[in-house]
XYZ file of C-alpha atoms in Angstrom:
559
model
C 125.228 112.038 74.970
C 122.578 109.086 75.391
C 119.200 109.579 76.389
C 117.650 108.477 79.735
C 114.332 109.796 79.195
C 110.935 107.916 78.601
C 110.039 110.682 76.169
C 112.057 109.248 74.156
C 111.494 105.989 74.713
C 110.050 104.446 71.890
C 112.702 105.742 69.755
C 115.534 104.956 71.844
C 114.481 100.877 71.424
C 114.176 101.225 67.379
C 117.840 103.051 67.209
C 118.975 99.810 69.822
C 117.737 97.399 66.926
C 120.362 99.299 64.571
C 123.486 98.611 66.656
C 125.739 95.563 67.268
C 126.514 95.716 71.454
C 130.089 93.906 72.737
C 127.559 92.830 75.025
C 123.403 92.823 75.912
C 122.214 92.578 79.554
C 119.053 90.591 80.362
C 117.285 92.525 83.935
C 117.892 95.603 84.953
C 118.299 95.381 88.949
C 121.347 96.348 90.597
C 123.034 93.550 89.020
C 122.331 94.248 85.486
C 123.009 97.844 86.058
C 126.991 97.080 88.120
C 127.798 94.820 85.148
C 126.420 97.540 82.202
C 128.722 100.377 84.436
C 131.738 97.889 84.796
C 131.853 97.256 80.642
C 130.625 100.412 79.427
C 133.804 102.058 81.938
C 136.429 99.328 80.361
C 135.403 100.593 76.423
C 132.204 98.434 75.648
C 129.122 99.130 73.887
C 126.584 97.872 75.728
C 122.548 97.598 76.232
C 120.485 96.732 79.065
C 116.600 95.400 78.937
C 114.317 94.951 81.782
C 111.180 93.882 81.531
C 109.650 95.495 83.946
C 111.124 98.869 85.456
C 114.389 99.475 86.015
C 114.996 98.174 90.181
C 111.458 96.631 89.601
C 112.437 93.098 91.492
C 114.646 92.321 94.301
C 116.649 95.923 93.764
C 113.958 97.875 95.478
C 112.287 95.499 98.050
C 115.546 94.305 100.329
C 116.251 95.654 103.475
C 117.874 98.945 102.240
C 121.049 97.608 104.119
C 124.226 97.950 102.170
C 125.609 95.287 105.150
C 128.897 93.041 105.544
C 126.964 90.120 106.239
C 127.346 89.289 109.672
C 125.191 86.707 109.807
C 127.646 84.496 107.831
C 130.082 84.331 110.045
C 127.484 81.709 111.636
C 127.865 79.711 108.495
C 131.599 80.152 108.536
C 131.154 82.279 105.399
C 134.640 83.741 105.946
C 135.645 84.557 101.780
C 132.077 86.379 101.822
C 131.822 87.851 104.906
C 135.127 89.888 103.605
C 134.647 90.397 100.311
C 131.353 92.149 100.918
C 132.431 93.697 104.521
C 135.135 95.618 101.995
C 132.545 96.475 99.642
C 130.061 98.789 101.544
C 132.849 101.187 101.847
C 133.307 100.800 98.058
C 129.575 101.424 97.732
C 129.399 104.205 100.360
C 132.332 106.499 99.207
C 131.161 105.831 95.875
C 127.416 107.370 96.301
C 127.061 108.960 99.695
C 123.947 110.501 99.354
C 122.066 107.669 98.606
C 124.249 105.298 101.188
C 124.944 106.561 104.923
C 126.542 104.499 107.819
C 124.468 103.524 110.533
C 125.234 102.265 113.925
C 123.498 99.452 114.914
C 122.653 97.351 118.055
C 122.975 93.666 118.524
C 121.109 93.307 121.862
C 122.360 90.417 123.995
C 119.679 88.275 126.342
C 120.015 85.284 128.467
C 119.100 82.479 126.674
C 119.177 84.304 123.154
C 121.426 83.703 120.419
C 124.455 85.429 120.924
C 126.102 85.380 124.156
C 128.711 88.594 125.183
C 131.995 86.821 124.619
C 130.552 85.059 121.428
C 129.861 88.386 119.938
C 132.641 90.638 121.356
C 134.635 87.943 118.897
C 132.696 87.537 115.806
C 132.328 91.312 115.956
C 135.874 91.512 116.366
C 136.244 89.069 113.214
C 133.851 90.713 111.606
C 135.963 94.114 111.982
C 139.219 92.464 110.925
C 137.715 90.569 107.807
C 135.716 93.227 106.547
C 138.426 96.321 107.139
C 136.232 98.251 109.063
C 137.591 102.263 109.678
C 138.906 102.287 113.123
C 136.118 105.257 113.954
C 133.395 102.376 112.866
C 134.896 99.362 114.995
C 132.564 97.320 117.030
C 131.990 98.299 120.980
C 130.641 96.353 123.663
C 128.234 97.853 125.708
C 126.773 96.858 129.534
C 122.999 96.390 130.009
C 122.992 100.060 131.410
C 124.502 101.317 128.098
C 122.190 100.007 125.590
C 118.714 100.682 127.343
C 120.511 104.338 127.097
C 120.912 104.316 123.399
C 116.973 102.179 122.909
C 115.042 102.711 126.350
C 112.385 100.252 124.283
C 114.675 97.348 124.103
C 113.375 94.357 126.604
C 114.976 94.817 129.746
C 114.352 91.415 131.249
C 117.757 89.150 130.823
C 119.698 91.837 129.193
C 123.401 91.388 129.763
C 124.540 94.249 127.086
C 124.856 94.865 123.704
C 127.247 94.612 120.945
C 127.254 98.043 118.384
C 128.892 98.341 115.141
C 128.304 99.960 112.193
C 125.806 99.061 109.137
C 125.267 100.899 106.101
C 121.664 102.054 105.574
C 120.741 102.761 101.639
C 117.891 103.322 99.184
C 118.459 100.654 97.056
C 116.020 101.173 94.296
C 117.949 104.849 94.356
C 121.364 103.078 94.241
C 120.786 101.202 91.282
C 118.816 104.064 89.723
C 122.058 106.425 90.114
C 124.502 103.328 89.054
C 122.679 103.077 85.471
C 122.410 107.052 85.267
C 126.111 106.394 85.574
C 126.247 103.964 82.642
C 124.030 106.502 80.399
C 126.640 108.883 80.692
C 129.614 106.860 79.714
C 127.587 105.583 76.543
C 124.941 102.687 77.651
C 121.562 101.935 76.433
C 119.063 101.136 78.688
C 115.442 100.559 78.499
C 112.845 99.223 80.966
C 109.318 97.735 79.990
C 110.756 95.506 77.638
C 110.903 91.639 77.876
C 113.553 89.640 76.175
C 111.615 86.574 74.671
C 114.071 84.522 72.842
C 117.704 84.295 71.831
C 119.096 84.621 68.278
C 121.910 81.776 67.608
C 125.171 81.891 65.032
C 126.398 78.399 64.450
C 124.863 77.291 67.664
C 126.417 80.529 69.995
C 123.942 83.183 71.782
C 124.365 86.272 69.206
C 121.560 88.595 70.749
C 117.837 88.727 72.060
C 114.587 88.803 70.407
C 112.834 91.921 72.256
C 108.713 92.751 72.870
C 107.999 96.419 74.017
C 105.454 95.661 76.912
C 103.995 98.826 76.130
C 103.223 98.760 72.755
C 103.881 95.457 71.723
C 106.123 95.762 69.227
C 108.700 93.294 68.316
C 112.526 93.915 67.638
C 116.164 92.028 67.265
C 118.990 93.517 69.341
C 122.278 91.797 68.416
C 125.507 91.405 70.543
C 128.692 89.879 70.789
C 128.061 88.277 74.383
C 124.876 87.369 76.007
C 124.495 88.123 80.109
C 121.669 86.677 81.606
C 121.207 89.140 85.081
C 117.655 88.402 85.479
C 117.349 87.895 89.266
C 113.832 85.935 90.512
C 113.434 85.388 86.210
C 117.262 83.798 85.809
C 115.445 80.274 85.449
C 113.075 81.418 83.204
C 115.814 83.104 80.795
C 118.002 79.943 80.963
C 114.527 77.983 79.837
C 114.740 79.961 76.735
C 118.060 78.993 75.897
C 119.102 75.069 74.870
C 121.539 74.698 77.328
C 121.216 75.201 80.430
C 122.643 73.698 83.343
C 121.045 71.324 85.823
C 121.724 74.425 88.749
C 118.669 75.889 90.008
C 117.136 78.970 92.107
C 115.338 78.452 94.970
C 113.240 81.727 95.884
C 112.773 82.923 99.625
C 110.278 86.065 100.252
C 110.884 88.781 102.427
C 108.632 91.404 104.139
C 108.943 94.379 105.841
C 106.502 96.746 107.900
C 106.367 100.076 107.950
C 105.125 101.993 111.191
C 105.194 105.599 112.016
C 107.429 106.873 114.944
C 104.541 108.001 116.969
C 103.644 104.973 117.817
C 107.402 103.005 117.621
C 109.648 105.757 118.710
C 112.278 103.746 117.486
C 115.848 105.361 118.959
C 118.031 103.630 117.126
C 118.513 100.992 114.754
C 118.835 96.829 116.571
C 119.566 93.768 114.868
C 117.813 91.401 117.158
C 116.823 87.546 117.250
C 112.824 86.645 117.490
C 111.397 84.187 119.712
C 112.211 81.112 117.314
C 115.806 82.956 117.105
C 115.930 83.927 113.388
C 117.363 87.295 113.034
C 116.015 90.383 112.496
C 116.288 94.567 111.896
C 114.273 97.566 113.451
C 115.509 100.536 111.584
C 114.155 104.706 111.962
C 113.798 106.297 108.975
C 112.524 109.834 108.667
C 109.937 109.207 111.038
C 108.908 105.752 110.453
C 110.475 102.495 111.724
C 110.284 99.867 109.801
C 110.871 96.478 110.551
C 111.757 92.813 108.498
C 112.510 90.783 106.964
C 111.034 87.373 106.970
C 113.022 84.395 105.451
C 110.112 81.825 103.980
C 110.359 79.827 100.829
C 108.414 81.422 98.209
C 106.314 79.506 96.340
C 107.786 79.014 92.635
C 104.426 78.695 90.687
C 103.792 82.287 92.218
C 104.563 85.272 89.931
C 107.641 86.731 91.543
C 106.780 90.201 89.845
C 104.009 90.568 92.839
C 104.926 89.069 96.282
C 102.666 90.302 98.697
C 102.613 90.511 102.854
C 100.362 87.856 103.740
C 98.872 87.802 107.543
C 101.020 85.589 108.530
C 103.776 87.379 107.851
C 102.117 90.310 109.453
C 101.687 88.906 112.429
C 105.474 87.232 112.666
C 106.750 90.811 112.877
C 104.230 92.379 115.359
C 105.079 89.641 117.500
C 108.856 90.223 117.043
C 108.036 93.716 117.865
C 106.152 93.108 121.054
C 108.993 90.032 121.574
C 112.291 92.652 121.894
C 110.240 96.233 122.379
C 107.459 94.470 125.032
C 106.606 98.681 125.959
C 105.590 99.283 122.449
C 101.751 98.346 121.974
C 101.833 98.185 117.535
C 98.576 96.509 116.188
C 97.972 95.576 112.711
C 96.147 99.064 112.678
C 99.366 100.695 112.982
C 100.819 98.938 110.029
C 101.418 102.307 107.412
C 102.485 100.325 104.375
C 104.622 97.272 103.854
C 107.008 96.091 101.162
C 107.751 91.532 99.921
C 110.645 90.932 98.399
C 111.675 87.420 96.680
C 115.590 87.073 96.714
C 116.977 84.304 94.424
C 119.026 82.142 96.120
C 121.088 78.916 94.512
C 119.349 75.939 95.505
C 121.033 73.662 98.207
C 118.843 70.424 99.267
C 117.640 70.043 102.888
C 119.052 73.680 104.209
C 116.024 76.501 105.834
C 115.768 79.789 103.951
C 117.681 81.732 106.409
C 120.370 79.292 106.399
C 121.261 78.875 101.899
C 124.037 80.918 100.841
C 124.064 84.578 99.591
C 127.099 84.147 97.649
C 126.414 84.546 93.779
C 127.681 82.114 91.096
C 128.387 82.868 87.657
C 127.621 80.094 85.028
C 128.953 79.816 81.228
C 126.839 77.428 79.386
C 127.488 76.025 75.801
C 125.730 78.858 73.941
C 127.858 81.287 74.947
C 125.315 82.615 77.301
C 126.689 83.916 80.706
C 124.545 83.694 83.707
C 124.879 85.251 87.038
C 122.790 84.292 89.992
C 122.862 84.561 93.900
C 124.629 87.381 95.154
C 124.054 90.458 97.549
C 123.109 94.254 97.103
C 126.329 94.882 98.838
C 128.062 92.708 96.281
C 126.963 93.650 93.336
C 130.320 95.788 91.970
C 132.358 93.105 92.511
C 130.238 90.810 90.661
C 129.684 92.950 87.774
C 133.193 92.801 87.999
C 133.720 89.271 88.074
C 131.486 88.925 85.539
C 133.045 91.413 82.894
C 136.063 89.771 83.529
C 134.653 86.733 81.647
C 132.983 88.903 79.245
C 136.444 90.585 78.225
C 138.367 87.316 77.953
C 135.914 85.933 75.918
C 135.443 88.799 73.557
C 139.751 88.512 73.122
C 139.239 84.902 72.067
C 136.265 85.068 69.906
C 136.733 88.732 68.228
C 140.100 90.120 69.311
C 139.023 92.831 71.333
C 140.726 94.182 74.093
C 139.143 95.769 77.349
C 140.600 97.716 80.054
C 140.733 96.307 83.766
C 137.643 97.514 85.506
C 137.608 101.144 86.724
C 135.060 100.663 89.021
C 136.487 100.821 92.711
C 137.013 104.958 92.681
C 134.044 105.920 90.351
C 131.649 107.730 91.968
C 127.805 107.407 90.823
C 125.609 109.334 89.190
C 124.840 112.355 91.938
C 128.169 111.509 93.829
C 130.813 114.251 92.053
C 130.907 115.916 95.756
C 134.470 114.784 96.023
C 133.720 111.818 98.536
C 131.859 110.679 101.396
C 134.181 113.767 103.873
C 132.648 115.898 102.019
C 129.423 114.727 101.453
C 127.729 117.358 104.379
C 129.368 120.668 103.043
C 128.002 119.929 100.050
C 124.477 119.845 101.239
C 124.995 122.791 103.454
C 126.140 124.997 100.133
C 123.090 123.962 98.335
C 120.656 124.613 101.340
C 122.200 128.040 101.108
C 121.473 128.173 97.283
C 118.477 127.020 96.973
C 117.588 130.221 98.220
C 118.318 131.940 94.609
C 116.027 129.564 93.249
C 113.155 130.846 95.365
C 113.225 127.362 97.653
C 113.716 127.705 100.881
C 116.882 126.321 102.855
C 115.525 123.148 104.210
C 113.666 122.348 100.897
C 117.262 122.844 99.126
C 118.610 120.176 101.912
C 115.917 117.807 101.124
C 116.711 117.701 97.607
C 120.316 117.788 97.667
C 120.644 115.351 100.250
C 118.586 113.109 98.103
C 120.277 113.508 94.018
C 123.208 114.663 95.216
C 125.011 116.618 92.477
C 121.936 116.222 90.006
C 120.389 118.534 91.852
C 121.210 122.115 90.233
C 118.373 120.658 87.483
C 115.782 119.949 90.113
C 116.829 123.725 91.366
C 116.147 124.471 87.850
C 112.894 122.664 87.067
C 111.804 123.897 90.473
C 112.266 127.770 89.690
C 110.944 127.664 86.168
C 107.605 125.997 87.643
C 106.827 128.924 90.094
C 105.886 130.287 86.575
C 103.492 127.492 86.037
C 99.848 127.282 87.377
C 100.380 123.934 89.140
C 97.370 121.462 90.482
C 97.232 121.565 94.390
C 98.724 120.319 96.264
C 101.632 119.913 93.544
C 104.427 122.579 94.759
C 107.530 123.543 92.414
C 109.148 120.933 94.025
C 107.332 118.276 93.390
C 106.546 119.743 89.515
C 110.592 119.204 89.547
C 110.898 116.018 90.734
C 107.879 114.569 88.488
C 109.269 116.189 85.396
C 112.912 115.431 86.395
C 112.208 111.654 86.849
C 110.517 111.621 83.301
C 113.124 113.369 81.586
C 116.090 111.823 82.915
C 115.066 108.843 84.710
C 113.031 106.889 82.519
C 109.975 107.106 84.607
C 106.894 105.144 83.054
C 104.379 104.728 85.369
C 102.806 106.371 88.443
C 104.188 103.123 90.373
C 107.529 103.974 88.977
C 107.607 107.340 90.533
C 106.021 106.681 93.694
C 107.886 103.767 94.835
C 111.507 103.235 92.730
C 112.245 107.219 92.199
C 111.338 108.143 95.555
C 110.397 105.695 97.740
C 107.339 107.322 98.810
C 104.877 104.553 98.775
C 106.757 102.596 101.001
C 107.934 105.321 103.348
C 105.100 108.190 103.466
C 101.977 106.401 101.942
C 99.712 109.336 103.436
C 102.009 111.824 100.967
C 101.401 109.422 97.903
C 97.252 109.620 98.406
C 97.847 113.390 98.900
C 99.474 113.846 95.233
C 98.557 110.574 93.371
C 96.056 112.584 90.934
C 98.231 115.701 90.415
C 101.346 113.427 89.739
C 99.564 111.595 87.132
C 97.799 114.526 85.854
C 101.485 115.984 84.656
C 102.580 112.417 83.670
C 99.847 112.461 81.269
C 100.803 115.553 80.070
C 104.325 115.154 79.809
C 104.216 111.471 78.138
C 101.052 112.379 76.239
C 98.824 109.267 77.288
C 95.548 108.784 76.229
C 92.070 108.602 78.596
C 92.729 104.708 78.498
C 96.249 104.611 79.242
C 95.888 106.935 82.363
C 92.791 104.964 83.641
C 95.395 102.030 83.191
C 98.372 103.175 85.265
C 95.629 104.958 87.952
C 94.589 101.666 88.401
C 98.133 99.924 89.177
C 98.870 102.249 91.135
C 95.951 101.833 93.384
C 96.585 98.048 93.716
C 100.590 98.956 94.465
C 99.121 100.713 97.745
C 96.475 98.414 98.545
C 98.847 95.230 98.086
C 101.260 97.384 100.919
C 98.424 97.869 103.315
C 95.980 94.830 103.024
C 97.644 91.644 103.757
C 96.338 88.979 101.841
C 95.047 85.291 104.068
C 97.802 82.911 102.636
C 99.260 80.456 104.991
C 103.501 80.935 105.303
C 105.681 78.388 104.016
C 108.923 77.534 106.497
């Protein structure tokens, strides 16, 4: 069985330089992760660097909507809008405890975008394209109905609403449980290191010229085919190599604010249009609401490794807020934490950011080197499909391999062996109930089971054999599991790593992160043996991580 431990780590990256992969995987977002799951699944070996941690990018700072793309039928994105419509079922039944389905509400005002009979249709459409269950087909509700399900909503020229069904995720979760998937069938992945250059046979791509960001060591890793899944960095990789295309990204940022329910008692989750109608969502979550995104060009001479809220883009979603919810009274004062996101888009001259396609394009170029860019969260199986596809016919040419068909479509994720989505709640109930034995109590054993799914008999383990352990308050055997199970199976680095890509916690319960920031480190230390400097280090990132999603910085916003 492979590894997926950053004990191991260093180790793991000197046995990589030792093999020869079918194929090597450049970024390890959701994309590089569906494509490592699709090949290692059809019989290939396979590796997977990112340079930063795993879900570091775009794979843990989108919406957290697994979503058909509704907006595209605007655009008359019809291929799209049903491809990926069909695909959050895919990624729901596949991994239902970290995807759930969520009804959502497409207020309709005089004079706003949508008008009732041009939504009853597209929703309609939208239902037809995207095979939507008949339980989860769209309804249309009077003005009397929706102020029911959101008594915030703005009353004043409200002629209904139209409600259908999203799917809400974690996504840096979902891609965390998709590569825990790949580790089990035989993949090697490894985060923190950066792929500088490309090795060449007779002109072709035959592997990657590696730097551990951590210790700075150099190494070769050597494979058949090349696949350059980099995200924001796809331009950057292609740089490296001598032929790439004329094809370019063009980045848009997107931010989201987090406020607590207290003061946004948010019913129910609304897809609404702003006052200079772009499109936007107000989801609950445990408490919070949290709202976004923007859609502004992002600046390309910025490091997309760090996008930060800026006041402007602040203030655009308080004034949505006050806009649609005019009863709610949020101030920048309420603002809890906030998350930017860059998504890399292909370029297309002259079009806004809201309005350039999400559709993903793969490019061959003469090297051999396979690029995929573009694309959607909701996507991303069928790409890594697509793309291993290409990968398989290639290796029959070049080598005279054969691969199976992908085996994808039914394979449930790491945490999802619960026997489908139907049965998804029994499980959870059984485990609240055993939990018990392990000295948790009930709703504890919900929590966790709720959030790894079937990977969560070890955290009932780790979590009985620390009530045996003097722990540092306020560190409870819960949390002493969680820590010690992200480390050990996880590949958990950094503080940052824990607190925002393993759990989500920065983003969603920043008060809970200051609580346990020292003790969490404090047993990182311990488990991955760091050094005074090394600790002072990561206490340091971490304390510009929840700065940077609290303080807005005074940029001006780029339409």
């Amino acid at each position: 069985m492979k590894t997926f431990s950053s004990i191991q780590r260093s180790q793991q990256l000197k046995d990589m330089s030792q093999e020869v992969y079918d194929v090597i995987v450049i970024g390890g977002g959701i994309t590089g992760a569906g494509i490592a799951l699709d090949a290692v699944t059809r019989g290939m070996k396979v590796a997977v660097v990112e340079m930063q941690d795993f879900a570091g990018g775009t794979s843990s700072r989108s919406t957290k909507l697994v979503h058909g793309g509704l907006r595209y039928l605007k655009q008359f994105e019809v291929k799209m809008v049903a491809e990926v419509g069909k695909e959050r079922a895919i990624v729901y039944e596949n991994g239902a405890h970290v995807t759930t389905p969520e009804w959502m509400l497409l207020p309709i005002h005089k004079g706003g975008s949508f008008g009732k009979y041009s939504t009853s249709v597209g929703l309609r459409v939208y239902d037809y394209l995207a095979g939507v269950k008949r339980k989860e087909r769209r309804k249309m509700l009077n003005a009397d109905e929706t102020i029911k399900r959101e008594p915030l909503v703005k009353k004043e020229g409200l002629r209904g609403a139209g409600y259908y069904v999203e799917y809400r995720t974690d996504d840096a979760r979902l891609t965390i449980e998709v590569i825990k998937k790949a580790v089990e069938f035989g993949a090697d992945f490894i985060n923190y290191v950066k792929a500088e250059r490309f090795t060449y046979d007779k002109k072709k791509v035959s592997g990657i010229e590696v730097v551990d960001r951590l210790t700075g060591e150099a190494h070769t890793l050597l494979g058949r085919k090349v696949v350059n899944a980099a995200g924001p960095w796809v331009d950057d990789v292609r740089s490296r190599d001598y032929s790439k295309n004329t094809k370019n990204l063009r980045l848009t940022k997107g931010v989201h604010l987090v406020i607590d329910q207290s003061v946004f008692p948010l019913k129910q989750a609304i897809y609404f249009d702003t006052q200079d109608k772009r499109m936007i969502f107000a989801i609950p979550r445990n408490g919070k609401a949290y709202v976004g995104t923007t859609d502004t060009f992002y600046d390309n001479t910025q490091d997309p490794a760090n996008p930060k809220m800026t006041l402007a883009d602040r203030d655009y979603i308080l004034e949505a807020i006050h806009y649609m919810f005019p009863d709610v009274k949020v101030t920048a004062d309420d603002v809890e934490s906030s998350w930017a996101g860059v998504r890399p888009l292909i370029y297309e001259e002259g079009k806004d950011p809201s309005e350039i396609s999400r559709k993903d394009e793969v490019w061959e170029h003469e090297s051999g080197l396979i690029t995929i860019a573009g694309g959607k969260l909701t996507g991303y199986r069928k790409m890594a499909e697509h793309v291993v596809d290409l990968v398989s016919k290639r290796l029959k040419t070049e080598t005279k391999q054969s691969f199976a068909e992908s085996r994808t479509i039914n394979l449930p994720i790491s945490g999802a062996d619960f026997g489908g989505s139907r049965h998804f709640k029994s499980f959870v109930d059984k485990k609240a109930a055993e939990a018990t034995q392990f000295g948790l109590t009930e709703e504890e054993g919900r929590k966790l089971a709720s959030f790894y799914g079937t990977n969560v008999d070890q955290l009932f383990k780790l979590a009985h054999a620390a009530k045996g352990i003097e722990l540092e308050a306020p560190m409870t055997p819960v949390v002493h599991a969680e820590v010690v199970y992200a480390v050990q199976e996880e590949m958990t680095v950094k503080p940052v790593d824990f607190f925002i890509r393993r759990t989500g916690r920065l983003f969603f319960d920043i008060e809970w992160v200051q609580r346990h920031k020292e003790p969490v480190m404090k047993l990182m230390k311990n488990l991955l043996q760091w050094d005074d400097e090394t600790y002072q280090t990561y206490q340091a990132e971490l304390e510009k991580e929840i700065e940077d999603a609290v303080v807005p910085i005074d940029l001006p916003v780029h339409n």
